[in-house]
JSON list of C-alpha atoms in Angstrom, two decimals:
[
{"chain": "R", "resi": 1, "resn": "UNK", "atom": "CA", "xyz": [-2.22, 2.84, -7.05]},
{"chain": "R", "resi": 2, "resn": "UNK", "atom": "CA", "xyz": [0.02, 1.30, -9.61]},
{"chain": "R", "resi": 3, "resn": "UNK", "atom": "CA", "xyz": [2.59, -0.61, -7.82]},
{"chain": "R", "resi": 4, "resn": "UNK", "atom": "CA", "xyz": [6.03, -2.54, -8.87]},
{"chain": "R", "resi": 5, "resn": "UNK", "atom": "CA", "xyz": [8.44, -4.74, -7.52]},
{"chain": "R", "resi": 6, "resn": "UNK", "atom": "CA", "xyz": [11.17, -3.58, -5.42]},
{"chain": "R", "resi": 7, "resn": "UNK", "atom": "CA", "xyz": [14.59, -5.69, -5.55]},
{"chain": "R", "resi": 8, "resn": "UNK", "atom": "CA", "xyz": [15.40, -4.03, -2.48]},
{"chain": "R", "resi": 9, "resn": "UNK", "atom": "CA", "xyz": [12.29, -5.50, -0.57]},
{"chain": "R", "resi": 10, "resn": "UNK", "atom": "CA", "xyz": [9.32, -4.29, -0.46]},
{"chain": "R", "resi": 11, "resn": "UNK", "atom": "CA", "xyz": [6.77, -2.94, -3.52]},
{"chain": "R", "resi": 12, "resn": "UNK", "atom": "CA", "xyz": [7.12, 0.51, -4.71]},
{"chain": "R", "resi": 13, "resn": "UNK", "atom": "CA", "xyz": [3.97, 2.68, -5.52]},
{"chain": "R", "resi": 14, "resn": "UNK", "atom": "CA", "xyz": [4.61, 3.68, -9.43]},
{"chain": "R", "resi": 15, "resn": "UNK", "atom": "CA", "xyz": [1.19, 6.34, -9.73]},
{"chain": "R", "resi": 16, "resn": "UNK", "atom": "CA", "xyz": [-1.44, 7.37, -7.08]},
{"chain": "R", "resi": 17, "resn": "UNK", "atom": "CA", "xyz": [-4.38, 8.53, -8.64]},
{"chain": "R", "resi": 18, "resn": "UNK", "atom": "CA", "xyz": [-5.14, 12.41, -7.68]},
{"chain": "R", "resi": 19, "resn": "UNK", "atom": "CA", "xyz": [-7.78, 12.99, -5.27]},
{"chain": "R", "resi": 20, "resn": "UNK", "atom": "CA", "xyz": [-7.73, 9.00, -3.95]},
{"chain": "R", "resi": 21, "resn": "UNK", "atom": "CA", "xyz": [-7.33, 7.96, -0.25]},
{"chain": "R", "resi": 22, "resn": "UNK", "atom": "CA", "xyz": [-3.44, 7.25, -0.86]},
{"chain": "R", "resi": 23, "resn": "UNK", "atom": "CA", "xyz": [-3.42, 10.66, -2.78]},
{"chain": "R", "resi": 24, "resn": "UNK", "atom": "CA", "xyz": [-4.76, 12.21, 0.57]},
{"chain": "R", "resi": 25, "resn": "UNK", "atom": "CA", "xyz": [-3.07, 10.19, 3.25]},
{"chain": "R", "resi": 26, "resn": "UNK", "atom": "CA", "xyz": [0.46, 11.29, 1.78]},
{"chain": "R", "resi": 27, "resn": "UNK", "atom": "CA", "xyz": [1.29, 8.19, -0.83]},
{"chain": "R", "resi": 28, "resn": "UNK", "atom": "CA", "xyz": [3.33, 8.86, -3.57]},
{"chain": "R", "resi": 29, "resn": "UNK", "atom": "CA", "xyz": [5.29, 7.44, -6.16]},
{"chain": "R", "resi": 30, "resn": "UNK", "atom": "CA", "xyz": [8.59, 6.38, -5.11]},
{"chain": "R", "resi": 31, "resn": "UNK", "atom": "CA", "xyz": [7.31, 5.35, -1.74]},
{"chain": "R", "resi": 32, "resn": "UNK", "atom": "CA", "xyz": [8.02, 1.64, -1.01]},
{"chain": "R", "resi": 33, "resn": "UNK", "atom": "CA", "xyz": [4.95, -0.51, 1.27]},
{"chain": "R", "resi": 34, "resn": "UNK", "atom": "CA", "xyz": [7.06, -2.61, 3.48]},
{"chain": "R", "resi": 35, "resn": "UNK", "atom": "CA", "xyz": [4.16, -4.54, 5.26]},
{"chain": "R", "resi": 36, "resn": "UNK", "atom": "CA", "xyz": [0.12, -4.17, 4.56]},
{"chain": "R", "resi": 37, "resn": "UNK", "atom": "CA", "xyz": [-1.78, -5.12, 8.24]},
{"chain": "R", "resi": 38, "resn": "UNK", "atom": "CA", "xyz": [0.95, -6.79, 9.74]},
{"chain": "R", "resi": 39, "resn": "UNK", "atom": "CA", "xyz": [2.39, -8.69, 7.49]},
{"chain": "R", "resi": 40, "resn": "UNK", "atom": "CA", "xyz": [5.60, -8.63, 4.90]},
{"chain": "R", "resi": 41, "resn": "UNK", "atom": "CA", "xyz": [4.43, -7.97, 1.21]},
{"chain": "R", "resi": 42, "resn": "UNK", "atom": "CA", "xyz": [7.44, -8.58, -0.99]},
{"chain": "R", "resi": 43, "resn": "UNK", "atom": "CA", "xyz": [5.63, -8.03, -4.53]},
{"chain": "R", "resi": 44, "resn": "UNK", "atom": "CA", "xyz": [2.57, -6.58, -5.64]},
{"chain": "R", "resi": 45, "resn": "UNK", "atom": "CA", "xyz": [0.34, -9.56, -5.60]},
{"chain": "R", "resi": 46, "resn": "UNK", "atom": "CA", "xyz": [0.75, -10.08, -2.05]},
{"chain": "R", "resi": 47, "resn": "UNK", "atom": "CA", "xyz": [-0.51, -6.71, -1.42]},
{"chain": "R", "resi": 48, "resn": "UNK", "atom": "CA", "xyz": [-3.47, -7.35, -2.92]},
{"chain": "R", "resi": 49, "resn": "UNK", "atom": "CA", "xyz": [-3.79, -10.16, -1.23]},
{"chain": "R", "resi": 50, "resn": "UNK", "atom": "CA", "xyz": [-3.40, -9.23, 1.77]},
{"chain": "R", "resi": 51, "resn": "UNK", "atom": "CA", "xyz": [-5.67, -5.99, 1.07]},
{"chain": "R", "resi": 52, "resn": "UNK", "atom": "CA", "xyz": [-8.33, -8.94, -0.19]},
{"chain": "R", "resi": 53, "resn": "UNK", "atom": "CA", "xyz": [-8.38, -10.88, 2.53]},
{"chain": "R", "resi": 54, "resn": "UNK", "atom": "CA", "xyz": [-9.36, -7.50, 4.50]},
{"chain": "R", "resi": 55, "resn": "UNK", "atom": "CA", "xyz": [-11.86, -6.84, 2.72]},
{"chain": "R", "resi": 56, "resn": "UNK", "atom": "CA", "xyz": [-13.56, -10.25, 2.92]},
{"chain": "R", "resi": 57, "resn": "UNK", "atom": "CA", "xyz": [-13.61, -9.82, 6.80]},
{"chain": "R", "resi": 58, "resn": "UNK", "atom": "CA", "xyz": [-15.43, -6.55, 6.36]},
{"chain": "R", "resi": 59, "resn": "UNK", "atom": "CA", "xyz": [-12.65, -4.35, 7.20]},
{"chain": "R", "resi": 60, "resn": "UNK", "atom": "CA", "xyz": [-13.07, -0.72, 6.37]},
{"chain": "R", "resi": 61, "resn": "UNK", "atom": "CA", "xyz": [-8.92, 0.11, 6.31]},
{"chain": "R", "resi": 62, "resn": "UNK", "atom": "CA", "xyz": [-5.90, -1.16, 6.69]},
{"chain": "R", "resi": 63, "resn": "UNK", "atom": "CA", "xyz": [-2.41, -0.18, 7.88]},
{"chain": "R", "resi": 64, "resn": "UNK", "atom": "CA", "xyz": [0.46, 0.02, 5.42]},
{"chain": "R", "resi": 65, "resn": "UNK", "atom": "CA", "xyz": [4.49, 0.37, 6.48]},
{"chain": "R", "resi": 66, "resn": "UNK", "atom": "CA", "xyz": [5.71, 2.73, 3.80]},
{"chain": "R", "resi": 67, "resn": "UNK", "atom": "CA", "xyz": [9.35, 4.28, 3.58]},
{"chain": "R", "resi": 68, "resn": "UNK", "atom": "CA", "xyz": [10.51, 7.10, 1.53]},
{"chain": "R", "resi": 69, "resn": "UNK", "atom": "CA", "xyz": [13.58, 8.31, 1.34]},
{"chain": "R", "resi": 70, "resn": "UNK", "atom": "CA", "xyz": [14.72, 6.61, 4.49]},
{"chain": "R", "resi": 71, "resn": "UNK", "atom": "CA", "xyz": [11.40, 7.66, 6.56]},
{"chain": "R", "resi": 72, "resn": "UNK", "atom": "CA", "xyz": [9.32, 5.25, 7.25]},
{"chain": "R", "resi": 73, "resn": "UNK", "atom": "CA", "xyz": [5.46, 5.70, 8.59]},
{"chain": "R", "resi": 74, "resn": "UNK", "atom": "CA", "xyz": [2.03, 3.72, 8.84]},
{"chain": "R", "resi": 75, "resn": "UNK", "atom": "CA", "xyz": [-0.67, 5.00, 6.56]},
{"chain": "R", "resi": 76, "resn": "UNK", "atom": "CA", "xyz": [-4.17, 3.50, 7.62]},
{"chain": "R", "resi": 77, "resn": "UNK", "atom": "CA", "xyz": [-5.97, 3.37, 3.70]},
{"chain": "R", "resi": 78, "resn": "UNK", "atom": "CA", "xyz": [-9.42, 3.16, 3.30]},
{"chain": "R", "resi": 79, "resn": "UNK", "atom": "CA", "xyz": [-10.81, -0.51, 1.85]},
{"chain": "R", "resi": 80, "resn": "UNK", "atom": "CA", "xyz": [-13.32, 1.42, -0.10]},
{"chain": "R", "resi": 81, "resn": "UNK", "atom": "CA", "xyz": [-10.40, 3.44, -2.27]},
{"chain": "R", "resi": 82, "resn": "UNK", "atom": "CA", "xyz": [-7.86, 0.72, -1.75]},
{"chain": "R", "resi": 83, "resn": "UNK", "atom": "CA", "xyz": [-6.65, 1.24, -5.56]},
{"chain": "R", "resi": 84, "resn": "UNK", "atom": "CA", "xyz": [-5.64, 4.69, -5.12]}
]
């Protein structure tokens, strides 16, 4: 995934790459993550972060909040195609 900053809160996914784990679980640009395992992610970097730190404690997935359009849902995303 390519992702931006939101001014609204949030980071918005700019590009999912066809046939990734976001691809598959629904992601799409225009969606905005709200919160990556728990916690608030107001830019880009702290969604990596946060999507680090996962990894380094051997977690296969993690759950992002994601609104679209005024929707909102939880997406668990794979570790292993995190950059979707």
């Amino acid at each position: 995934m390519r992702l931006q900053s939101n001014a609204h809160g949030g980071v918005t996914i700019d590009f999912v790459h066809d046939g990734s784990d976001a691809s598959k679980k629904g992601l799409r640009a225009g969606d905005v993550i709200v919160a990556v395992a728990g916690r608030q992610t107001p830019t880009p970097e702290d969604v990596s972060a946060v999507i680090t730190q996962a990894g380094r404690t051997h977690r296969k997935a993690v759950l992002l909040l994601v609104t679209h359009a005024g929707d909102w849902s939880l997406v668990s995303l794979s570790l292993a195609n995190a950059k979707g």
